CSV table of C-alpha atoms and ligand atoms in Angstrom, one decimal:
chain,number,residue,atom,x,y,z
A,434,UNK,CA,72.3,101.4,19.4
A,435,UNK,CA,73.0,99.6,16.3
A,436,UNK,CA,74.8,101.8,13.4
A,437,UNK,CA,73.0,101.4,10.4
A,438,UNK,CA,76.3,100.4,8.0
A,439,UNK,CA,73.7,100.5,4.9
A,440,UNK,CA,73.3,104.0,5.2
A,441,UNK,CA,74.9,106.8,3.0
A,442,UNK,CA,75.2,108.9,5.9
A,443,UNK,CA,77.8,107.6,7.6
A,444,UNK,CA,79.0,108.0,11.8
A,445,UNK,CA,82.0,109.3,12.1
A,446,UNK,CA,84.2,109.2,15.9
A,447,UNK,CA,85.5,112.6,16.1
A,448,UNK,CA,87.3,112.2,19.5
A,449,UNK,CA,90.9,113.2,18.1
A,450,UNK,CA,89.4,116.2,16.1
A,451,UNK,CA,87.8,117.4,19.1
A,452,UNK,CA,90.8,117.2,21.1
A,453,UNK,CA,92.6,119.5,18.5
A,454,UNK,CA,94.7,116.4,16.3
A,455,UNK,CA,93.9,116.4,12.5
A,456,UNK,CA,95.1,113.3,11.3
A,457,UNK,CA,94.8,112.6,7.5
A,458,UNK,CA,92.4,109.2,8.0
A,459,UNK,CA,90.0,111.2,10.1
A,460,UNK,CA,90.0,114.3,7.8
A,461,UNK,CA,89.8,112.1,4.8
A,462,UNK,CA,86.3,110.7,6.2
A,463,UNK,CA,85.2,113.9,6.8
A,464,UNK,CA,86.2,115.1,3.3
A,465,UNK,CA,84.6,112.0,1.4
A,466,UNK,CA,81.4,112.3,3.7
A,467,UNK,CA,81.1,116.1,3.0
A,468,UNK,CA,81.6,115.7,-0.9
A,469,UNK,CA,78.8,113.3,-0.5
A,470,UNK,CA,75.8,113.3,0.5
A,471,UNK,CA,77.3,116.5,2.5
A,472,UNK,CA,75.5,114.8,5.9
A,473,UNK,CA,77.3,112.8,8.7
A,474,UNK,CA,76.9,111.9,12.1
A,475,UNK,CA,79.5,112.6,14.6
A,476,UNK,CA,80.2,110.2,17.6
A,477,UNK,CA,82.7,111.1,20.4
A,478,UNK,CA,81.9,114.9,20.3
A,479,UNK,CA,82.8,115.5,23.5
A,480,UNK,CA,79.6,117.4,24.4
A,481,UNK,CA,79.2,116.4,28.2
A,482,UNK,CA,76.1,114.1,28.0
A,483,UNK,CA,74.3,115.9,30.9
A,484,UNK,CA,74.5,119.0,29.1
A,485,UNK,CA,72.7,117.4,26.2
A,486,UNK,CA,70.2,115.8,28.9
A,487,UNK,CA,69.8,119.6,30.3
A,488,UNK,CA,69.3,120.8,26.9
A,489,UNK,CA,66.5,118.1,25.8
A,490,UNK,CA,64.5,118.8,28.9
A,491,UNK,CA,64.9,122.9,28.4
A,492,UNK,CA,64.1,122.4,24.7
A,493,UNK,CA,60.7,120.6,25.7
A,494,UNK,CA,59.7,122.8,28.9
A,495,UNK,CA,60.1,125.9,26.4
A,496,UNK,CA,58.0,124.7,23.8
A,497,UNK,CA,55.5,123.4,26.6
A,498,UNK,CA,55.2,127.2,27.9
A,499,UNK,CA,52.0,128.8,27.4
A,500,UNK,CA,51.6,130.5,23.5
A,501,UNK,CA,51.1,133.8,25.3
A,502,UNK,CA,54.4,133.5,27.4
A,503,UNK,CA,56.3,132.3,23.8
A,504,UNK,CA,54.7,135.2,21.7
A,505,UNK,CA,55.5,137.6,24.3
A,506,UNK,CA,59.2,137.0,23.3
A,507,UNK,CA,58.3,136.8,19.3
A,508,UNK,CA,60.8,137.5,16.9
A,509,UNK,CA,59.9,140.8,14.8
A,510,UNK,CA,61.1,142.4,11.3
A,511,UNK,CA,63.8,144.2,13.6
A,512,UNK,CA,64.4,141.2,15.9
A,513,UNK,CA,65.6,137.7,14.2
A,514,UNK,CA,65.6,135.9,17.5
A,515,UNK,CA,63.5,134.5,19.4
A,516,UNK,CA,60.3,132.7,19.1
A,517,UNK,CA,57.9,131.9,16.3
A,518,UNK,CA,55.6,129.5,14.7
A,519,UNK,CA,55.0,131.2,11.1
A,520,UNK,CA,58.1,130.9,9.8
A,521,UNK,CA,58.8,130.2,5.6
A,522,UNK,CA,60.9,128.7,3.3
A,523,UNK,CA,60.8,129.3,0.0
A,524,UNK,CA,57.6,131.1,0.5
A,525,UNK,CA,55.4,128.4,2.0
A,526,UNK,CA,54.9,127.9,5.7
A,527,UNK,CA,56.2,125.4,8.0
A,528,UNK,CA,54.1,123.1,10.2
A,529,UNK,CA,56.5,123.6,13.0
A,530,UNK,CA,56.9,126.3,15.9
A,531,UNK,CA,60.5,127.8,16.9
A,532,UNK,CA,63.0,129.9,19.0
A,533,UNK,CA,66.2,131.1,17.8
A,534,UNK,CA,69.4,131.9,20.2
A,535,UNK,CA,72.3,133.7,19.0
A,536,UNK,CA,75.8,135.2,19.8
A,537,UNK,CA,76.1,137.8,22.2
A,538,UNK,CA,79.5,139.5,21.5
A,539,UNK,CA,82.0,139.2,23.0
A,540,UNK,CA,82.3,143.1,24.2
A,541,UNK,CA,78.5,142.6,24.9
A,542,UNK,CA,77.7,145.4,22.0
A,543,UNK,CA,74.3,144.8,19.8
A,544,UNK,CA,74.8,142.1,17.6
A,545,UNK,CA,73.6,143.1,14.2
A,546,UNK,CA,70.9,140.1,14.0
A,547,UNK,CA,69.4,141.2,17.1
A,548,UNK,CA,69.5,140.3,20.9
A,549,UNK,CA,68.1,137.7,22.6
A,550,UNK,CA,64.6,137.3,23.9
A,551,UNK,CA,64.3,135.0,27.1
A,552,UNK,CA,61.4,133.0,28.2
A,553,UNK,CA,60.1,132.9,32.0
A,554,UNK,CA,61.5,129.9,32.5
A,555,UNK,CA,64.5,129.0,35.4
A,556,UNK,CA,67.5,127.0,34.2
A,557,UNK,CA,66.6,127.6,30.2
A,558,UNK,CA,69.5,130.6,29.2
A,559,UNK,CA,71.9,128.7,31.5
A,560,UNK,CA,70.9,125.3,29.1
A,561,UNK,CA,70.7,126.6,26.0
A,562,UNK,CA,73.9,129.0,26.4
A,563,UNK,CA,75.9,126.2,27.6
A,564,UNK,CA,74.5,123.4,25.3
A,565,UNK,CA,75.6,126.8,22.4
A,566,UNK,CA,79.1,126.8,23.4
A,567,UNK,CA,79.9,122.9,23.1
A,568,UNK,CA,78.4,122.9,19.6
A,569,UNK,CA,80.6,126.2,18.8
A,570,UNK,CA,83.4,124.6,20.0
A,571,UNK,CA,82.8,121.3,18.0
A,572,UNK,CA,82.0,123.5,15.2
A,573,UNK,CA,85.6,124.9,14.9
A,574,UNK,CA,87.6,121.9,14.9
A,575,UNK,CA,85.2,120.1,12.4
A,576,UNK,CA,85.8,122.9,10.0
A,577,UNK,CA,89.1,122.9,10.6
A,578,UNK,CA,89.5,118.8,9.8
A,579,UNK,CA,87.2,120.2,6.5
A,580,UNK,CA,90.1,122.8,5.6
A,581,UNK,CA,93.0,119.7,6.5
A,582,UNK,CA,90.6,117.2,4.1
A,583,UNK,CA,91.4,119.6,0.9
A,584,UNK,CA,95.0,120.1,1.7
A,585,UNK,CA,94.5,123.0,3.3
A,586,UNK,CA,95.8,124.7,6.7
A,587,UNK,CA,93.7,123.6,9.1
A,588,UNK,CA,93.4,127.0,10.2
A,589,UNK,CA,92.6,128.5,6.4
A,590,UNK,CA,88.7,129.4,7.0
A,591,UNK,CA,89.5,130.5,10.6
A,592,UNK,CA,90.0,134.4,9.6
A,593,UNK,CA,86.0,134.0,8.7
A,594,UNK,CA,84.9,132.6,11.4
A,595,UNK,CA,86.1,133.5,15.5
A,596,UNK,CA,85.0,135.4,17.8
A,597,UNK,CA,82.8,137.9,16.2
A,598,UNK,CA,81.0,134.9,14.7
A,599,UNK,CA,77.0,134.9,14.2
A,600,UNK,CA,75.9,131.3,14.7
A,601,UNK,CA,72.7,130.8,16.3
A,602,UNK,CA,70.7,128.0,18.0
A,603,UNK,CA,67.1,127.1,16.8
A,604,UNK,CA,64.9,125.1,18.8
A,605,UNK,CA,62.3,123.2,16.6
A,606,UNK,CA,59.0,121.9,17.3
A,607,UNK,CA,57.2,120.1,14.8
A,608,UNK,CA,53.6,119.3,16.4
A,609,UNK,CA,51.3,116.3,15.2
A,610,UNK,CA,48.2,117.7,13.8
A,611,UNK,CA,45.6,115.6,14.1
A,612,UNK,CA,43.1,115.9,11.3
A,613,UNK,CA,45.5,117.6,9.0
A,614,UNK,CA,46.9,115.4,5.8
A,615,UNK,CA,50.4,114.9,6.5
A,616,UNK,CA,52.9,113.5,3.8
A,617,UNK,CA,53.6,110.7,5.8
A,618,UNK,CA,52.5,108.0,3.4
A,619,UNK,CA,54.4,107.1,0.6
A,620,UNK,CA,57.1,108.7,1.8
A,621,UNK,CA,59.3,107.0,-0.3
A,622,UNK,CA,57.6,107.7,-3.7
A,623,UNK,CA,56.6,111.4,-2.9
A,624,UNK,CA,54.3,113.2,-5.7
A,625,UNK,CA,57.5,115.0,-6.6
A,626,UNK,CA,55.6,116.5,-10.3
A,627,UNK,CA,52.7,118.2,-7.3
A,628,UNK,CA,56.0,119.4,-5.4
A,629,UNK,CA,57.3,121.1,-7.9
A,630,UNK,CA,54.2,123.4,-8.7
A,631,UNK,CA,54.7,126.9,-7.1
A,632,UNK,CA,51.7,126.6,-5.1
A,633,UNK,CA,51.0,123.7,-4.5
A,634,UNK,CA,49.0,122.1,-1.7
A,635,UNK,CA,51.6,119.1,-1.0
A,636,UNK,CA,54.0,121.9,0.5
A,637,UNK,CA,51.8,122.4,3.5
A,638,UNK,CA,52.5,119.1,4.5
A,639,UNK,CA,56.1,119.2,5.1
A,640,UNK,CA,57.7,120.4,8.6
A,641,UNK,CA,60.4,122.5,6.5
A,642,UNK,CA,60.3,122.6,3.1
A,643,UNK,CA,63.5,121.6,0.7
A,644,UNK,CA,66.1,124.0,1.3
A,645,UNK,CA,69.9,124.2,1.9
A,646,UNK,CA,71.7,126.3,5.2
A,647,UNK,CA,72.9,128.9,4.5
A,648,UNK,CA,75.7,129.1,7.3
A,649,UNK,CA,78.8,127.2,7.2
A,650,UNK,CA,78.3,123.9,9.1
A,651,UNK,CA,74.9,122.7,10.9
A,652,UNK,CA,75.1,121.0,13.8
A,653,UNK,CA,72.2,118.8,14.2
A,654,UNK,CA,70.6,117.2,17.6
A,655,UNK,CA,67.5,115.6,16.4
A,656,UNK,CA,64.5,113.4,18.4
A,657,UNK,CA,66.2,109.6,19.1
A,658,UNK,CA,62.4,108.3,18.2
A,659,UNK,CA,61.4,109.9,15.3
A,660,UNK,CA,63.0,110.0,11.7
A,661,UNK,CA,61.5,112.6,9.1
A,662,UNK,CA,64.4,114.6,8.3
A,663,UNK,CA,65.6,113.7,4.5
A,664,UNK,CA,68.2,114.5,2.2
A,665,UNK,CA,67.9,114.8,-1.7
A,666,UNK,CA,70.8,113.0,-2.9
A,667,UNK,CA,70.6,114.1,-6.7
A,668,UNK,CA,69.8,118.4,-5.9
A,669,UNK,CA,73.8,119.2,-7.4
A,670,UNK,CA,72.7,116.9,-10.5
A,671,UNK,CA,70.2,117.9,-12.5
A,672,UNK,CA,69.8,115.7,-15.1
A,673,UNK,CA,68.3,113.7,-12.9
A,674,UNK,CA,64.5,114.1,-10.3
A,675,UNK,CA,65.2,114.5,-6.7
A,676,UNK,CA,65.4,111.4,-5.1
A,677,UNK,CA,65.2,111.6,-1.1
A,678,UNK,CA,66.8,109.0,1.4
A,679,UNK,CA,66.3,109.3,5.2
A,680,UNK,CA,68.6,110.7,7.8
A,681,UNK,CA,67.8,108.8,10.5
A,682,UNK,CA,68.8,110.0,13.8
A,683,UNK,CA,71.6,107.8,15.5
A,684,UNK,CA,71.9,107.8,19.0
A,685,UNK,CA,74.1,109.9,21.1
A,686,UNK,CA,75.7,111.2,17.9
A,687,UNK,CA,75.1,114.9,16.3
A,688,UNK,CA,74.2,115.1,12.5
A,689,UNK,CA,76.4,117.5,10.6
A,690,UNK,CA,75.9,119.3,7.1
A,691,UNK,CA,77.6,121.9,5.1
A,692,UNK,CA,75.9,124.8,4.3
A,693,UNK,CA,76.0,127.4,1.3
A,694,UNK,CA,79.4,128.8,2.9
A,695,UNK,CA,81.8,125.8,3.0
A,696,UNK,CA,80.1,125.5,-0.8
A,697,UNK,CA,81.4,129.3,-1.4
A,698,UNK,CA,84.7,128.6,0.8
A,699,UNK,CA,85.6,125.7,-1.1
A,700,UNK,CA,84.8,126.6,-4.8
A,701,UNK,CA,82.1,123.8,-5.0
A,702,UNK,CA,84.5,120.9,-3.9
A,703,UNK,CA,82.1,120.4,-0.9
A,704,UNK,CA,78.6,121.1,-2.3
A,705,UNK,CA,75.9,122.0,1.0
A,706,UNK,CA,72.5,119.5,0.6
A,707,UNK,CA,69.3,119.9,-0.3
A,708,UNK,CA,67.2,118.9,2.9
A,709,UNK,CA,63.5,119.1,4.0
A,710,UNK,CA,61.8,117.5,7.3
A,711,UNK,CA,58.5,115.6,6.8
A,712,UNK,CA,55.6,116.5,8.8
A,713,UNK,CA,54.3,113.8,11.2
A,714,UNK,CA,51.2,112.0,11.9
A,715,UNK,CA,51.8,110.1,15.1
A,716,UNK,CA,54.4,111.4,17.1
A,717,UNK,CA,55.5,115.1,17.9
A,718,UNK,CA,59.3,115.7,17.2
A,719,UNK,CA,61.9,118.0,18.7
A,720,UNK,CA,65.0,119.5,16.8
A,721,UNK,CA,67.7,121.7,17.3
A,722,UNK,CA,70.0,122.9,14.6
A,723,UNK,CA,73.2,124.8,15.2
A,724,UNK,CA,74.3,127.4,12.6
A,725,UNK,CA,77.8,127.7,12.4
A,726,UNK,CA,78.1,131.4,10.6
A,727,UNK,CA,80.5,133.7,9.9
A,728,UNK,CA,81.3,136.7,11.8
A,729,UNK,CA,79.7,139.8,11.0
A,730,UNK,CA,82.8,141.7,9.0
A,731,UNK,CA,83.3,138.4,7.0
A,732,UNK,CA,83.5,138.3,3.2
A,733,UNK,CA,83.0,135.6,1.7
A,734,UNK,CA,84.9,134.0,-1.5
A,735,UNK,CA,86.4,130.7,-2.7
A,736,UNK,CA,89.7,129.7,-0.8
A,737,UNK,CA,90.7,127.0,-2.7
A,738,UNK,CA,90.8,128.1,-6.1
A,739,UNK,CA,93.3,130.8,-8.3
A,740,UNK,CA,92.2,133.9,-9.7
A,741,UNK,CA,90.1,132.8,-12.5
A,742,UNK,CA,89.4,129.8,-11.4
A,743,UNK,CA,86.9,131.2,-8.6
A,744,UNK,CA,83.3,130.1,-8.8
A,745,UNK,CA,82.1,132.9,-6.7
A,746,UNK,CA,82.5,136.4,-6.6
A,747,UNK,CA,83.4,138.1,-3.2
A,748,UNK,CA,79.9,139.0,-1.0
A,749,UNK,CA,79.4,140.3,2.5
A,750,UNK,CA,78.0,137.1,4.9
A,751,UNK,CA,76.2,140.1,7.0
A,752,UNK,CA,74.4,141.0,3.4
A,753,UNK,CA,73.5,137.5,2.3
A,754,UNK,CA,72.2,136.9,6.2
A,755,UNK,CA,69.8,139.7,6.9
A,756,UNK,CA,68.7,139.2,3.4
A,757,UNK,CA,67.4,135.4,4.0
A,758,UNK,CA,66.1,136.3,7.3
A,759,UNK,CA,64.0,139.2,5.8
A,760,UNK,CA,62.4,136.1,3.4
A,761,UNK,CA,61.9,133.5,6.1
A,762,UNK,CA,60.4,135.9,8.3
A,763,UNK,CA,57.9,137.2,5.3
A,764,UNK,CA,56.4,136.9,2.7
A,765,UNK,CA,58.4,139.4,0.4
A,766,UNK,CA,57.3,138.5,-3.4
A,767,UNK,CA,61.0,137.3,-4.1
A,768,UNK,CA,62.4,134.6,-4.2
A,769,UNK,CA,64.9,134.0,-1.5
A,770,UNK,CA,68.5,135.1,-2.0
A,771,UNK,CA,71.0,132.1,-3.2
A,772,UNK,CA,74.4,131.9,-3.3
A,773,UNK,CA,74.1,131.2,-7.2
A,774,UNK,CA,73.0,134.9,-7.3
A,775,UNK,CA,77.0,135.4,-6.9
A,776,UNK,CA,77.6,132.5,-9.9
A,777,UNK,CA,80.7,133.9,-11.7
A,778,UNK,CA,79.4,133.0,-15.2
A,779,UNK,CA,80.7,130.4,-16.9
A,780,UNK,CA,82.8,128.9,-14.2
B,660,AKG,O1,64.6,119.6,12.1
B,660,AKG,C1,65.5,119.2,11.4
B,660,AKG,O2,65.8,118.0,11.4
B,660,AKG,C2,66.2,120.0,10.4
B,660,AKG,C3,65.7,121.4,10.3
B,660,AKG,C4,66.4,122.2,9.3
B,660,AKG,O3,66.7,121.7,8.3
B,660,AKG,C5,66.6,123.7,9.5
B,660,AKG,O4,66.0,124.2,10.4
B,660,AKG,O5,67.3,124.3,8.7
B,661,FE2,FE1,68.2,123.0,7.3
């Protein structure tokens, strides 16, 4: 396919980092692409391309099970994985359905997210579990080029992070609805004043409403066809609107962003993007996110920076977790928690 060189999200051939060698050109492009926009795409992953093909089809043959068979494996207030198609962000509901997949540990004891729920439906765990551990693996040596591109040990944010970690897998479906306005017109020159109204109708029109991950790194394997996912290039500057450019998908790469925790890790050097999916009118698309997390025991706090200098004060990833999970999964009357909430003033 043809690599769109206009674009501010740039591909980026990872084949050395995968294969464990950090050198200062490759980390450099990985720096300058996470201080901005904070999205790339990676080429040369490594990720065998039948397991991807696996994946895709497993992704689709789940989605195309019958809504009994998916709600029978619902995720509840007590159980963050598994399926669901009412989930929120920042209070509003998506127009999309989904499954989360997470970590089992290691020592197979409970994870504190919750365990997995598994459709009826042969070949799906082996997929999905298999598809999980390439992007876990990728994961780790991206963040370690991340820690090499700030003059780092690559190994720095590793002590956060290993075995014990809590990424998950999320399998998204965003369905055409026929009948329904969508926001697919005008895309470009969005009613951004009716966006910004607390309850406003525009916000039922999006797949996933604006938002930044709250994990470390996402991993990213969108639909080849369709392109609604979008990136607002001026959240981190305030002076001026939101202006949102696309991030196309390119094919047989990954798209990669930093989350809230590589913002914590890194005192703000690295900044995680504001991002939202557009609902669309003619085609259905398929998504799958990684969520590169900390393990459960992690606290988090700036690396980078000496005492005084810290941006962040110290916080519990398990804490910050549960406590977005319990607002995407309902309606609680607060606003979700943000990593601002542990702003050191001043700094
Ligand atoms: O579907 C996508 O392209 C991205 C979804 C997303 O941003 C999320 O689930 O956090
Ligand atoms: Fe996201």
């Amino acid at each position: 396919s043809v690599i769109d060189v206009t674009s501010i999200v740039k591909t980026i051939d990872i084949s050395r980092i995968v294969n464990g060698v950090y050198t200062e050109e490759d980390c450099a492009l990985i720096g300058a692409a996470c201080r901005s926009p904070g999205f790339f795409h990676i080429s040369n992953h490594g990720i065998p391309k039948n397991t991807i093909e696996r994946f895709d089809e497993m992704v689709r043959a789940f989605f195309d099970l019958p809504l009994e068979e998916k709600l029978r494996i619902r995720r509840t207030e007590d159980n963050s994985r598994g399926f669901a198609h009412d989930e929120l962000t920042k209070r509003t509901l998506d127009l999309k359905e989904l499954y989360d997949y997470g970590h089992t540990n290691p020592d197979k004891s409970p994870c504190v997210d919750g365990i997995n729920q598994l459709p009826d439906l042969p070949g799906f765990h082996e997929a999905i579990s298999e598809y999980y551990e390439e992007c876990n693996k990728v994961s780790a040596c991206l963040l370690r080029a991340i820690a090499k591109s700030l003059k780092l040990e690559p190994t720095a944010f590793d002590a956060s992070f290993g075995e014990n970690h809590t990424s998950y897998l999320r399998l998204n479906k965003y369905p055409v609805k026929p009948g329904v306005e969508l926001w697919t017109d005008n895309r470009s020159n969005p009613d951004e004043q009716q966006e910004e109204e607390s309850d406003s109708n525009s916000r039922k029109l999006l797949g996933v409403n604006r938002h930044f991950d709250a994990g470390a790194l996402t991993v990213l394997r969108q639909d080849d066809k369709v392109s609604s996912l979008q990136v607002n290039v001026n959240a981190h500057n305030p002076s001026e609107g939101p202006h949102w450019v696309d991030v196309s998908p390119v094919k047989d790469a990954l798209t990669i962003n930093v989350g809230d925790m590589i913002q914590v890790l890194t005192n703000n050097e690295y900044k995680a993007p504001e991002h939202r999916v557009l609902a669309s009118r003619n085609a259905t698309r398929y998504s799958a996110p990684f969520f590169y997390n900390p393990n459960f025991e992690a606290t988090i706090e700036p690396q980078l920076a000496g005492e005084g200098q810290k941006k962040y004060s110290k916080f519990s990833w398990l804490h910050f977790r549960l406590s977005r999970f319990a607002g995407d999964h309902k309606d609680t009357g607060y606003k979700d928690i943000q990593i601002a909430d542990f702003r050191i003033n001043n700094k």
